[in-house]
Amino acid sequence: MPEVEIEYCVPCGFLDRAEDLQHVLLTTFGERLDAVTLRTGANGVFRVTVDGERVYDKQDDAFDVDEIVRRVREYV
């Protein structure tokens, strides 16, 4: 089963956003995911990976929960 990691910038205050996304992913995919983990970061990072493959990076895309869920779905 896939593992999702959400890396978020602590100084930027992205914890709430990361927790909200984690909740949506766990609610949407439930037992089809092995884990949805949060990883602390800095320098404005907000990145989502599935089994090490980047599916979202704040530097490249606007934050859109529905789009991130669609991208994760490709791995589930």
PDB file of N, CA, C and O in Angstrom:
ATOM      1  N   MET A   1       0.841  -1.187   0.000  1.00  0.00           N
ATOM      2  CA  MET A   1       0.000   0.000   0.000  1.00  0.00           C
ATOM      3  C   MET A   1       0.882   1.245   0.000  1.00  0.00           C
ATOM      4  O   MET A   1       1.959   1.239   0.565  1.00  0.00           O
ATOM      5  N   PRO A   2       0.411   2.296  -0.624  1.00  0.00           N
ATOM      6  CA  PRO A   2       1.212   3.515  -0.707  1.00  0.00           C
ATOM      7  C   PRO A   2       1.355   4.231   0.632  1.00  0.00           C
ATOM      8  O   PRO A   2       0.474   4.158   1.492  1.00  0.00           O
ATOM      9  N   GLU A   3       2.476   4.936   0.762  1.00  0.00           N
ATOM     10  CA  GLU A   3       2.713   5.813   1.909  1.00  0.00           C
ATOM     11  C   GLU A   3       2.797   7.239   1.410  1.00  0.00           C
ATOM     12  O   GLU A   3       3.521   7.524   0.457  1.00  0.00           O
ATOM     13  N   VAL A   4       2.045   8.121   2.047  1.00  0.00           N
ATOM     14  CA  VAL A   4       2.028   9.531   1.686  1.00  0.00           C
ATOM     15  C   VAL A   4       2.785  10.312   2.756  1.00  0.00           C
ATOM     16  O   VAL A   4       2.615  10.057   3.956  1.00  0.00           O
ATOM     17  N   GLU A   5       3.606  11.251   2.316  1.00  0.00           N
ATOM     18  CA  GLU A   5       4.313  12.134   3.243  1.00  0.00           C
ATOM     19  C   GLU A   5       3.987  13.578   2.869  1.00  0.00           C
ATOM     20  O   GLU A   5       4.050  13.938   1.696  1.00  0.00           O
ATOM     21  N   ILE A   6       3.632  14.345   3.873  1.00  0.00           N
ATOM     22  CA  ILE A   6       3.363  15.769   3.704  1.00  0.00           C
ATOM     23  C   ILE A   6       4.447  16.519   4.469  1.00  0.00           C
ATOM     24  O   ILE A   6       4.501  16.438   5.692  1.00  0.00           O
ATOM     25  N   GLU A   7       5.311  17.210   3.737  1.00  0.00           N
ATOM     26  CA  GLU A   7       6.357  18.015   4.371  1.00  0.00           C
ATOM     27  C   GLU A   7       5.891  19.463   4.361  1.00  0.00           C
ATOM     28  O   GLU A   7       5.499  19.983   3.311  1.00  0.00           O
ATOM     29  N   TYR A   8       5.914  20.098   5.529  1.00  0.00           N
ATOM     30  CA  TYR A   8       5.368  21.444   5.642  1.00  0.00           C
ATOM     31  C   TYR A   8       6.314  22.357   6.413  1.00  0.00           C
ATOM     32  O   TYR A   8       7.083  21.913   7.260  1.00  0.00           O
ATOM     33  N   CYS A   9       6.265  23.647   6.105  1.00  0.00           N
ATOM     34  CA  CYS A   9       7.110  24.650   6.751  1.00  0.00           C
ATOM     35  C   CYS A   9       6.529  25.018   8.118  1.00  0.00           C
ATOM     36  O   CYS A   9       5.405  25.523   8.203  1.00  0.00           O
ATOM     37  N   VAL A  10       7.292  24.749   9.163  1.00  0.00           N
ATOM     38  CA  VAL A  10       6.859  25.080  10.524  1.00  0.00           C
ATOM     39  C   VAL A  10       6.819  26.595  10.744  1.00  0.00           C
ATOM     40  O   VAL A  10       5.797  27.130  11.184  1.00  0.00           O
ATOM     41  N   PRO A  11       7.894  27.335  10.419  1.00  0.00           N
ATOM     42  CA  PRO A  11       7.869  28.783  10.652  1.00  0.00           C
ATOM     43  C   PRO A  11       6.758  29.505   9.879  1.00  0.00           C
ATOM     44  O   PRO A  11       6.280  30.554  10.316  1.00  0.00           O
ATOM     45  N   CYS A  12       6.345  28.943   8.744  1.00  0.00           N
ATOM     46  CA  CYS A  12       5.294  29.578   7.934  1.00  0.00           C
ATOM     47  C   CYS A  12       3.897  29.341   8.500  1.00  0.00           C
ATOM     48  O   CYS A  12       2.938  29.947   8.036  1.00  0.00           O
ATOM     49  N   GLY A  13       3.783  28.425   9.449  1.00  0.00           N
ATOM     50  CA  GLY A  13       2.480  28.129  10.029  1.00  0.00           C
ATOM     51  C   GLY A  13       1.626  27.217   9.157  1.00  0.00           C
ATOM     52  O   GLY A  13       0.400  27.299   9.178  1.00  0.00           O
ATOM     53  N   PHE A  14       2.258  26.326   8.394  1.00  0.00           N
ATOM     54  CA  PHE A  14       1.526  25.438   7.497  1.00  0.00           C
ATOM     55  C   PHE A  14       1.015  24.163   8.176  1.00  0.00           C
ATOM     56  O   PHE A  14       0.471  23.286   7.510  1.00  0.00           O
ATOM     57  N   LEU A  15       1.160  24.046   9.489  1.00  0.00           N
ATOM     58  CA  LEU A  15       0.713  22.840  10.184  1.00  0.00           C
ATOM     59  C   LEU A  15      -0.782  22.597   9.982  1.00  0.00           C
ATOM     60  O   LEU A  15      -1.198  21.478   9.682  1.00  0.00           O
ATOM     61  N   ASP A  16      -1.605  23.632  10.125  1.00  0.00           N
ATOM     62  CA  ASP A  16      -3.055  23.456   9.959  1.00  0.00           C
ATOM     63  C   ASP A  16      -3.381  22.936   8.562  1.00  0.00           C
ATOM     64  O   ASP A  16      -4.204  22.030   8.400  1.00  0.00           O
ATOM     65  N   ARG A  17      -2.743  23.500   7.557  1.00  0.00           N
ATOM     66  CA  ARG A  17      -2.962  23.064   6.169  1.00  0.00           C
ATOM     67  C   ARG A  17      -2.547  21.601   6.014  1.00  0.00           C
ATOM     68  O   ARG A  17      -3.253  20.814   5.379  1.00  0.00           O
ATOM     69  N   ALA A  18      -1.412  21.236   6.587  1.00  0.00           N
ATOM     70  CA  ALA A  18      -0.926  19.853   6.494  1.00  0.00           C
ATOM     71  C   ALA A  18      -1.880  18.893   7.199  1.00  0.00           C
ATOM     72  O   ALA A  18      -2.185  17.817   6.674  1.00  0.00           O
ATOM     73  N   GLU A  19      -2.358  19.276   8.375  1.00  0.00           N
ATOM     74  CA  GLU A  19      -3.299  18.420   9.111  1.00  0.00           C
ATOM     75  C   GLU A  19      -4.623  18.282   8.365  1.00  0.00           C
ATOM     76  O   GLU A  19      -5.198  17.189   8.319  1.00  0.00           O
ATOM     77  N   ASP A  20      -5.094  19.367   7.781  1.00  0.00           N
ATOM     78  CA  ASP A  20      -6.338  19.307   7.004  1.00  0.00           C
ATOM     79  C   ASP A  20      -6.193  18.358   5.822  1.00  0.00           C
ATOM     80  O   ASP A  20      -7.077  17.534   5.558  1.00  0.00           O
ATOM     81  N   LEU A  21      -5.077  18.460   5.105  1.00  0.00           N
ATOM     82  CA  LEU A  21      -4.844  17.572   3.973  1.00  0.00           C
ATOM     83  C   LEU A  21      -4.708  16.125   4.433  1.00  0.00           C
ATOM     84  O   LEU A  21      -5.258  15.209   3.804  1.00  0.00           O
ATOM     85  N   GLN A  22      -4.000  15.911   5.530  1.00  0.00           N
ATOM     86  CA  GLN A  22      -3.858  14.564   6.075  1.00  0.00           C
ATOM     87  C   GLN A  22      -5.232  13.966   6.378  1.00  0.00           C
ATOM     88  O   GLN A  22      -5.519  12.821   6.027  1.00  0.00           O
ATOM     89  N   HIS A  23      -6.092  14.749   6.992  1.00  0.00           N
ATOM     90  CA  HIS A  23      -7.439  14.290   7.333  1.00  0.00           C
ATOM     91  C   HIS A  23      -8.230  13.922   6.067  1.00  0.00           C
ATOM     92  O   HIS A  23      -8.879  12.874   6.017  1.00  0.00           O
ATOM     93  N   VAL A  24      -8.169  14.775   5.054  1.00  0.00           N
ATOM     94  CA  VAL A  24      -8.885  14.513   3.809  1.00  0.00           C
ATOM     95  C   VAL A  24      -8.382  13.228   3.157  1.00  0.00           C
ATOM     96  O   VAL A  24      -9.177  12.394   2.704  1.00  0.00           O
ATOM     97  N   LEU A  25      -7.070  13.047   3.114  1.00  0.00           N
ATOM     98  CA  LEU A  25      -6.516  11.844   2.500  1.00  0.00           C
ATOM     99  C   LEU A  25      -6.916  10.585   3.262  1.00  0.00           C
ATOM    100  O   LEU A  25      -7.291   9.578   2.654  1.00  0.00           O
ATOM    101  N   LEU A  26      -6.857  10.644   4.584  1.00  0.00           N
ATOM    102  CA  LEU A  26      -7.235   9.471   5.379  1.00  0.00           C
ATOM    103  C   LEU A  26      -8.730   9.182   5.270  1.00  0.00           C
ATOM    104  O   LEU A  26      -9.146   8.022   5.224  1.00  0.00           O
ATOM    105  N   THR A  27      -9.536  10.216   5.216  1.00  0.00           N
ATOM    106  CA  THR A  27     -10.979  10.045   5.068  1.00  0.00           C
ATOM    107  C   THR A  27     -11.324   9.491   3.689  1.00  0.00           C
ATOM    108  O   THR A  27     -12.173   8.613   3.553  1.00  0.00           O
ATOM    109  N   THR A  28     -10.641   9.985   2.676  1.00  0.00           N
ATOM    110  CA  THR A  28     -10.921   9.577   1.301  1.00  0.00           C
ATOM    111  C   THR A  28     -10.441   8.163   1.005  1.00  0.00           C
ATOM    112  O   THR A  28     -11.164   7.368   0.403  1.00  0.00           O
ATOM    113  N   PHE A  29      -9.229   7.835   1.422  1.00  0.00           N
ATOM    114  CA  PHE A  29      -8.627   6.563   1.023  1.00  0.00           C
ATOM    115  C   PHE A  29      -8.574   5.520   2.131  1.00  0.00           C
ATOM    116  O   PHE A  29      -8.364   4.344   1.847  1.00  0.00           O
ATOM    117  N   GLY A  30      -8.709   5.937   3.386  1.00  0.00           N
ATOM    118  CA  GLY A  30      -8.775   5.004   4.503  1.00  0.00           C
ATOM    119  C   GLY A  30      -7.695   3.946   4.492  1.00  0.00           C
ATOM    120  O   GLY A  30      -6.509   4.235   4.416  1.00  0.00           O
ATOM    121  N   GLU A  31      -8.125   2.698   4.530  1.00  0.00           N
ATOM    122  CA  GLU A  31      -7.210   1.567   4.652  1.00  0.00           C
ATOM    123  C   GLU A  31      -6.446   1.268   3.367  1.00  0.00           C
ATOM    124  O   GLU A  31      -5.605   0.375   3.351  1.00  0.00           O
ATOM    125  N   ARG A  32      -6.711   2.002   2.301  1.00  0.00           N
ATOM    126  CA  ARG A  32      -5.966   1.791   1.061  1.00  0.00           C
ATOM    127  C   ARG A  32      -4.598   2.469   1.106  1.00  0.00           C
ATOM    128  O   ARG A  32      -3.785   2.298   0.194  1.00  0.00           O
ATOM    129  N   LEU A  33      -4.350   3.250   2.162  1.00  0.00           N
ATOM    130  CA  LEU A  33      -3.044   3.873   2.371  1.00  0.00           C
ATOM    131  C   LEU A  33      -2.376   3.210   3.568  1.00  0.00           C
ATOM    132  O   LEU A  33      -3.037   2.914   4.571  1.00  0.00           O
ATOM    133  N   ASP A  34      -1.078   3.006   3.469  1.00  0.00           N
ATOM    134  CA  ASP A  34      -0.333   2.445   4.585  1.00  0.00           C
ATOM    135  C   ASP A  34      -0.122   3.498   5.667  1.00  0.00           C
ATOM    136  O   ASP A  34      -0.199   3.194   6.851  1.00  0.00           O
ATOM    137  N   ALA A  35       0.132   4.753   5.245  1.00  0.00           N
ATOM    138  CA  ALA A  35       0.370   5.833   6.206  1.00  0.00           C
ATOM    139  C   ALA A  35       0.246   7.174   5.501  1.00  0.00           C
ATOM    140  O   ALA A  35       0.479   7.277   4.301  1.00  0.00           O
ATOM    141  N   VAL A  36      -0.120   8.186   6.280  1.00  0.00           N
ATOM    142  CA  VAL A  36      -0.045   9.577   5.841  1.00  0.00           C
ATOM    143  C   VAL A  36       0.698  10.302   6.948  1.00  0.00           C
ATOM    144  O   VAL A  36       0.146  10.553   8.018  1.00  0.00           O
ATOM    145  N   THR A  37       1.965  10.587   6.700  1.00  0.00           N
ATOM    146  CA  THR A  37       2.810  11.163   7.741  1.00  0.00           C
ATOM    147  C   THR A  37       3.095  12.634   7.472  1.00  0.00           C
ATOM    148  O   THR A  37       3.098  13.076   6.326  1.00  0.00           O
ATOM    149  N   LEU A  38       3.326  13.347   8.572  1.00  0.00           N
ATOM    150  CA  LEU A  38       3.710  14.751   8.494  1.00  0.00           C
ATOM    151  C   LEU A  38       5.191  14.858   8.795  1.00  0.00           C
ATOM    152  O   LEU A  38       5.694  14.213   9.708  1.00  0.00           O
ATOM    153  N   ARG A  39       5.883  15.671   8.006  1.00  0.00           N
ATOM    154  CA  ARG A  39       7.323  15.878   8.192  1.00  0.00           C
ATOM    155  C   ARG A  39       7.560  17.382   8.286  1.00  0.00           C
ATOM    156  O   ARG A  39       7.119  18.131   7.421  1.00  0.00           O
ATOM    157  N   THR A  40       8.248  17.792   9.336  1.00  0.00           N
ATOM    158  CA  THR A  40       8.518  19.215   9.511  1.00  0.00           C
ATOM    159  C   THR A  40       9.590  19.684   8.547  1.00  0.00           C
ATOM    160  O   THR A  40      10.490  18.936   8.171  1.00  0.00           O
ATOM    161  N   GLY A  41       9.463  20.945   8.138  1.00  0.00           N
ATOM    162  CA  GLY A  41      10.427  21.543   7.232  1.00  0.00           C
ATOM    163  C   GLY A  41      10.521  23.040   7.474  1.00  0.00           C
ATOM    164  O   GLY A  41       9.971  23.562   8.443  1.00  0.00           O
ATOM    165  N   ALA A  42      11.196  23.720   6.591  1.00  0.00           N
ATOM    166  CA  ALA A  42      11.392  25.167   6.704  1.00  0.00           C
ATOM    167  C   ALA A  42      11.471  25.760   5.301  1.00  0.00           C
ATOM    168  O   ALA A  42      11.281  25.059   4.299  1.00  0.00           O
ATOM    169  N   ASN A  43      11.758  27.047   5.222  1.00  0.00           N
ATOM    170  CA  ASN A  43      11.975  27.743   3.950  1.00  0.00           C
ATOM    171  C   ASN A  43      10.770  27.689   3.018  1.00  0.00           C
ATOM    172  O   ASN A  43      10.917  27.603   1.803  1.00  0.00           O
ATOM    173  N   GLY A  44       9.559  27.706   3.584  1.00  0.00           N
ATOM    174  CA  GLY A  44       8.345  27.787   2.784  1.00  0.00           C
ATOM    175  C   GLY A  44       7.893  26.500   2.129  1.00  0.00           C
ATOM    176  O   GLY A  44       7.007  26.499   1.289  1.00  0.00           O
ATOM    177  N   VAL A  45       8.471  25.380   2.528  1.00  0.00           N
ATOM    178  CA  VAL A  45       8.158  24.105   1.884  1.00  0.00           C
ATOM    179  C   VAL A  45       6.732  23.648   2.200  1.00  0.00           C
ATOM    180  O   VAL A  45       6.227  23.819   3.309  1.00  0.00           O
ATOM    181  N   PHE A  46       6.071  23.127   1.198  1.00  0.00           N
ATOM    182  CA  PHE A  46       4.853  22.339   1.371  1.00  0.00           C
ATOM    183  C   PHE A  46       4.843  21.379   0.195  1.00  0.00           C
ATOM    184  O   PHE A  46       4.608  21.762  -0.949  1.00  0.00           O
ATOM    185  N   ARG A  47       5.166  20.127   0.491  1.00  0.00           N
ATOM    186  CA  ARG A  47       5.400  19.129  -0.545  1.00  0.00           C
ATOM    187  C   ARG A  47       4.696  17.834  -0.149  1.00  0.00           C
ATOM    188  O   ARG A  47       4.707  17.446   1.007  1.00  0.00           O
ATOM    189  N   VAL A  48       4.101  17.170  -1.137  1.00  0.00           N
ATOM    190  CA  VAL A  48       3.422  15.896  -0.901  1.00  0.00           C
ATOM    191  C   VAL A  48       4.075  14.852  -1.796  1.00  0.00           C
ATOM    192  O   VAL A  48       4.220  15.066  -3.008  1.00  0.00           O
ATOM    193  N   THR A  49       4.463  13.740  -1.190  1.00  0.00           N
ATOM    194  CA  THR A  49       5.031  12.630  -1.951  1.00  0.00           C
ATOM    195  C   THR A  49       4.254  11.357  -1.662  1.00  0.00           C
ATOM    196  O   THR A  49       3.691  11.188  -0.580  1.00  0.00           O
ATOM    197  N   VAL A  50       4.235  10.476  -2.645  1.00  0.00           N
ATOM    198  CA  VAL A  50       3.645   9.144  -2.490  1.00  0.00           C
ATOM    199  C   VAL A  50       4.742   8.153  -2.833  1.00  0.00           C
ATOM    200  O   VAL A  50       5.263   8.155  -3.951  1.00  0.00           O
ATOM    201  N   ASP A  51       5.116   7.358  -1.861  1.00  0.00           N
ATOM    202  CA  ASP A  51       6.213   6.391  -2.028  1.00  0.00           C
ATOM    203  C   ASP A  51       7.459   7.059  -2.620  1.00  0.00           C
ATOM    204  O   ASP A  51       8.140   6.514  -3.494  1.00  0.00           O
ATOM    205  N   GLY A  52       7.739   8.282  -2.157  1.00  0.00           N
ATOM    206  CA  GLY A  52       8.927   8.996  -2.577  1.00  0.00           C
ATOM    207  C   GLY A  52       8.781   9.792  -3.863  1.00  0.00           C
ATOM    208  O   GLY A  52       9.672  10.553  -4.230  1.00  0.00           O
ATOM    209  N   GLU A  53       7.675   9.630  -4.572  1.00  0.00           N
ATOM    210  CA  GLU A  53       7.426  10.358  -5.818  1.00  0.00           C
ATOM    211  C   GLU A  53       6.660  11.642  -5.508  1.00  0.00           C
ATOM    212  O   GLU A  53       5.593  11.589  -4.890  1.00  0.00           O
ATOM    213  N   ARG A  54       7.185  12.767  -5.942  1.00  0.00           N
ATOM    214  CA  ARG A  54       6.527  14.044  -5.659  1.00  0.00           C
ATOM    215  C   ARG A  54       5.244  14.167  -6.486  1.00  0.00           C
ATOM    216  O   ARG A  54       5.265  14.012  -7.699  1.00  0.00           O
ATOM    217  N   VAL A  55       4.132  14.452  -5.796  1.00  0.00           N
ATOM    218  CA  VAL A  55       2.861  14.667  -6.484  1.00  0.00           C
ATOM    219  C   VAL A  55       2.394  16.109  -6.349  1.00  0.00           C
ATOM    220  O   VAL A  55       1.523  16.553  -7.105  1.00  0.00           O
ATOM    221  N   TYR A  56       2.966  16.848  -5.409  1.00  0.00           N
ATOM    222  CA  TYR A  56       2.617  18.258  -5.245  1.00  0.00           C
ATOM    223  C   TYR A  56       3.785  18.995  -4.600  1.00  0.00           C
ATOM    224  O   TYR A  56       4.410  18.482  -3.677  1.00  0.00           O
ATOM    225  N   ASP A  57       4.034  20.207  -5.085  1.00  0.00           N
ATOM    226  CA  ASP A  57       5.025  21.090  -4.483  1.00  0.00           C
ATOM    227  C   ASP A  57       4.504  22.517  -4.599  1.00  0.00           C
ATOM    228  O   ASP A  57       4.161  22.969  -5.701  1.00  0.00           O
ATOM    229  N   LYS A  58       4.425  23.209  -3.473  1.00  0.00           N
ATOM    230  CA  LYS A  58       3.917  24.573  -3.432  1.00  0.00           C
ATOM    231  C   LYS A  58       4.681  25.480  -4.379  1.00  0.00           C
ATOM    232  O   LYS A  58       4.106  26.440  -4.905  1.00  0.00           O
ATOM    233  N   GLN A  59       5.933  25.183  -4.634  1.00  0.00           N
ATOM    234  CA  GLN A  59       6.744  26.008  -5.521  1.00  0.00           C
ATOM    235  C   GLN A  59       6.244  25.941  -6.971  1.00  0.00           C
ATOM    236  O   GLN A  59       6.472  26.863  -7.750  1.00  0.00           O
ATOM    237  N   ASP A  60       5.568  24.844  -7.320  1.00  0.00           N
ATOM    238  CA  ASP A  60       5.153  24.626  -8.704  1.00  0.00           C
ATOM    239  C   ASP A  60       3.659  24.843  -8.951  1.00  0.00           C
ATOM    240  O   ASP A  60       3.259  25.164 -10.067  1.00  0.00           O
ATOM    241  N   ASP A  61       2.828  24.617  -7.937  1.00  0.00           N
ATOM    242  CA  ASP A  61       1.381  24.619  -8.120  1.00  0.00           C
ATOM    243  C   ASP A  61       0.681  25.387  -7.008  1.00  0.00           C
ATOM    244  O   ASP A  61       1.170  25.441  -5.877  1.00  0.00           O
ATOM    245  N   ALA A  62      -0.489  25.931  -7.315  1.00  0.00           N
ATOM    246  CA  ALA A  62      -1.335  26.545  -6.290  1.00  0.00           C
ATOM    247  C   ALA A  62      -1.893  25.431  -5.404  1.00  0.00           C
ATOM    248  O   ALA A  62      -2.094  24.299  -5.852  1.00  0.00           O
ATOM    249  N   PHE A  63      -2.137  25.750  -4.132  1.00  0.00           N
ATOM    250  CA  PHE A  63      -2.660  24.749  -3.199  1.00  0.00           C
ATOM    251  C   PHE A  63      -4.120  24.483  -3.525  1.00  0.00           C
ATOM    252  O   PHE A  63      -4.962  25.374  -3.459  1.00  0.00           O
ATOM    253  N   ASP A  64      -4.421  23.251  -3.898  1.00  0.00           N
ATOM    254  CA  ASP A  64      -5.773  22.822  -4.231  1.00  0.00           C
ATOM    255  C   ASP A  64      -5.939  21.401  -3.708  1.00  0.00           C
ATOM    256  O   ASP A  64      -5.391  20.454  -4.278  1.00  0.00           O
ATOM    257  N   VAL A  65      -6.686  21.268  -2.628  1.00  0.00           N
ATOM    258  CA  VAL A  65      -6.847  19.964  -1.979  1.00  0.00           C
ATOM    259  C   VAL A  65      -7.412  18.936  -2.955  1.00  0.00           C
ATOM    260  O   VAL A  65      -6.930  17.802  -3.026  1.00  0.00           O
ATOM    261  N   ASP A  66      -8.425  19.318  -3.729  1.00  0.00           N
ATOM    262  CA  ASP A  66      -9.037  18.367  -4.660  1.00  0.00           C
ATOM    263  C   ASP A  66      -8.029  17.863  -5.693  1.00  0.00           C
ATOM    264  O   ASP A  66      -8.017  16.679  -6.024  1.00  0.00           O
ATOM    265  N   GLU A  67      -7.183  18.753  -6.185  1.00  0.00           N
ATOM    266  CA  GLU A  67      -6.169  18.350  -7.166  1.00  0.00           C
ATOM    267  C   GLU A  67      -5.137  17.418  -6.528  1.00  0.00           C
ATOM    268  O   GLU A  67      -4.717  16.432  -7.149  1.00  0.00           O
ATOM    269  N   ILE A  68      -4.742  17.705  -5.300  1.00  0.00           N
ATOM    270  CA  ILE A  68      -3.784  16.825  -4.613  1.00  0.00           C
ATOM    271  C   ILE A  68      -4.394  15.442  -4.412  1.00  0.00           C
ATOM    272  O   ILE A  68      -3.739  14.424  -4.639  1.00  0.00           O
ATOM    273  N   VAL A  69      -5.658  15.388  -4.022  1.00  0.00           N
ATOM    274  CA  VAL A  69      -6.343  14.096  -3.847  1.00  0.00           C
ATOM    275  C   VAL A  69      -6.375  13.345  -5.175  1.00  0.00           C
ATOM    276  O   VAL A  69      -6.113  12.135  -5.212  1.00  0.00           O
ATOM    277  N   ARG A  70      -6.659  14.017  -6.281  1.00  0.00           N
ATOM    278  CA  ARG A  70      -6.653  13.361  -7.593  1.00  0.00           C
ATOM    279  C   ARG A  70      -5.280  12.785  -7.919  1.00  0.00           C
ATOM    280  O   ARG A  70      -5.167  11.668  -8.441  1.00  0.00           O
ATOM    281  N   ARG A  71      -4.233  13.540  -7.600  1.00  0.00           N
ATOM    282  CA  ARG A  71      -2.880  13.065  -7.888  1.00  0.00           C
ATOM    283  C   ARG A  71      -2.504  11.864  -7.015  1.00  0.00           C
ATOM    284  O   ARG A  71      -1.855  10.928  -7.488  1.00  0.00           O
ATOM    285  N   VAL A  72      -2.914  11.891  -5.759  1.00  0.00           N
ATOM    286  CA  VAL A  72      -2.633  10.744  -4.873  1.00  0.00           C
ATOM    287  C   VAL A  72      -3.422   9.533  -5.341  1.00  0.00           C
ATOM    288  O   VAL A  72      -2.921   8.400  -5.307  1.00  0.00           O
ATOM    289  N   ARG A  73      -4.644   9.740  -5.813  1.00  0.00           N
ATOM    290  CA  ARG A  73      -5.501   8.640  -6.267  1.00  0.00           C
ATOM    291  C   ARG A  73      -4.814   7.797  -7.352  1.00  0.00           C
ATOM    292  O   ARG A  73      -5.031   6.581  -7.426  1.00  0.00           O
ATOM    293  N   GLU A  74      -3.971   8.410  -8.155  1.00  0.00           N
ATOM    294  CA  GLU A  74      -3.273   7.672  -9.210  1.00  0.00           C
ATOM    295  C   GLU A  74      -2.371   6.577  -8.639  1.00  0.00           C
ATOM    296  O   GLU A  74      -2.025   5.627  -9.348  1.00  0.00           O
ATOM    297  N   TYR A  75      -1.986   6.701  -7.375  1.00  0.00           N
ATOM    298  CA  TYR A  75      -1.092   5.730  -6.735  1.00  0.00           C
ATOM    299  C   TYR A  75      -1.832   4.710  -5.880  1.00  0.00           C
ATOM    300  O   TYR A  75      -1.230   3.766  -5.395  1.00  0.00           O
ATOM    301  N   VAL A  76      -3.107   4.950  -5.662  1.00  0.00           N
ATOM    302  CA  VAL A  76      -3.874   4.099  -4.730  1.00  0.00           C
ATOM    303  C   VAL A  76      -4.577   2.994  -5.486  1.00  0.00           C
ATOM    304  O   VAL A  76      -5.093   3.167  -6.543  1.00  0.00           O
TER     305      VAL A  76
END
